Tab-separated table of C-alpha atoms in Angstrom:
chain	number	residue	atom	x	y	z
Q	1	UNK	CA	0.000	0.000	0.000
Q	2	UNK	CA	3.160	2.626	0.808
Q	3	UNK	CA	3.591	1.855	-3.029
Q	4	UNK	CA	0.360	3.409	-4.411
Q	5	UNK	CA	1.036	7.398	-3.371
Q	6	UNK	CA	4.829	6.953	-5.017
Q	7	UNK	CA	5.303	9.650	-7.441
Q	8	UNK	CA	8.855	10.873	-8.522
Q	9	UNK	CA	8.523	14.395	-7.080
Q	10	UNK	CA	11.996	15.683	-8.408
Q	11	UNK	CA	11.909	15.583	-11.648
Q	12	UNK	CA	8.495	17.479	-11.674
Q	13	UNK	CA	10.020	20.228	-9.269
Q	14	UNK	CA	12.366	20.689	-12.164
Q	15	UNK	CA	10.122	20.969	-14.667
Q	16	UNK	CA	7.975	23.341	-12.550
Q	17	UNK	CA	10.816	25.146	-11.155
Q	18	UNK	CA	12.238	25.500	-15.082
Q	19	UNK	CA	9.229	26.533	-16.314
Q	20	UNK	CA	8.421	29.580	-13.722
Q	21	UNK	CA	12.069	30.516	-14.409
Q	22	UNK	CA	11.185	30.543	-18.123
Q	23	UNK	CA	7.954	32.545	-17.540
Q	24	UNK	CA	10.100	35.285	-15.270
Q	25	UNK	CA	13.200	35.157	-17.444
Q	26	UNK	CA	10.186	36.229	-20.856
Q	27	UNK	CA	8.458	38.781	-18.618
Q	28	UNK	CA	11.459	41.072	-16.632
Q	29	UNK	CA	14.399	40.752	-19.119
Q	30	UNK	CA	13.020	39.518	-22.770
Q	31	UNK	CA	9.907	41.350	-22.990
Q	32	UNK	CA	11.529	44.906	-22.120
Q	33	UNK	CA	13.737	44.260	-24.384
Q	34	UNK	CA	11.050	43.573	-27.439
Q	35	UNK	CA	9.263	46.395	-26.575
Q	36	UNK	CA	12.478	48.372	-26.615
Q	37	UNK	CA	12.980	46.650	-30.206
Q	38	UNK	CA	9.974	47.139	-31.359
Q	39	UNK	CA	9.438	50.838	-30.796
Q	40	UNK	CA	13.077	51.766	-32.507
Q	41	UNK	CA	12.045	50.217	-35.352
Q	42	UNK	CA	8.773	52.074	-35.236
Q	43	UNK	CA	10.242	54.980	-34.155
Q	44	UNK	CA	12.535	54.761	-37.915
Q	45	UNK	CA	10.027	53.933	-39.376
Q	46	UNK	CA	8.071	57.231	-38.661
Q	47	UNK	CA	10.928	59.439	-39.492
Q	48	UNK	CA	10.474	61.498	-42.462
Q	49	UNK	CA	12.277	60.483	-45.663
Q	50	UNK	CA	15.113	63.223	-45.892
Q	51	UNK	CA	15.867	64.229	-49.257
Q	52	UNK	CA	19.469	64.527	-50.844
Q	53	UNK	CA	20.971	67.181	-49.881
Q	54	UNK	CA	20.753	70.112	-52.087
Q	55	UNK	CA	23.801	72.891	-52.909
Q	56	UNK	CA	22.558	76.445	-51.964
């Protein structure tokens, strides 16, 4: 009967423990840094087409 509750706990701490690392490691370093990404290239993308310069 001591048999029947017998579950391998450790390797599903590390795969829970993994995965919540994984979900903080997206949200406070990776994500910032998208957003960051995304609003240079926005930001370029907004910025008027200069022209050649001309000679005065």
């Amino acid at each position: 009967m001591a048999n029947k509750n017998d579950i391998a706990w450790t390797p599903i701490l590390y795969c829970v423990g993994a995965g919540v690392a994984g979900i903080a490691l997206g949200t406070f370093l990776i994500a910032p840094m998208m957003q960051k990404m995304k609003a240079k290239k926005l930001a370029e993308a907004k910025k008027p087409a200069t022209a050649s310069p001309t000679k005065k």
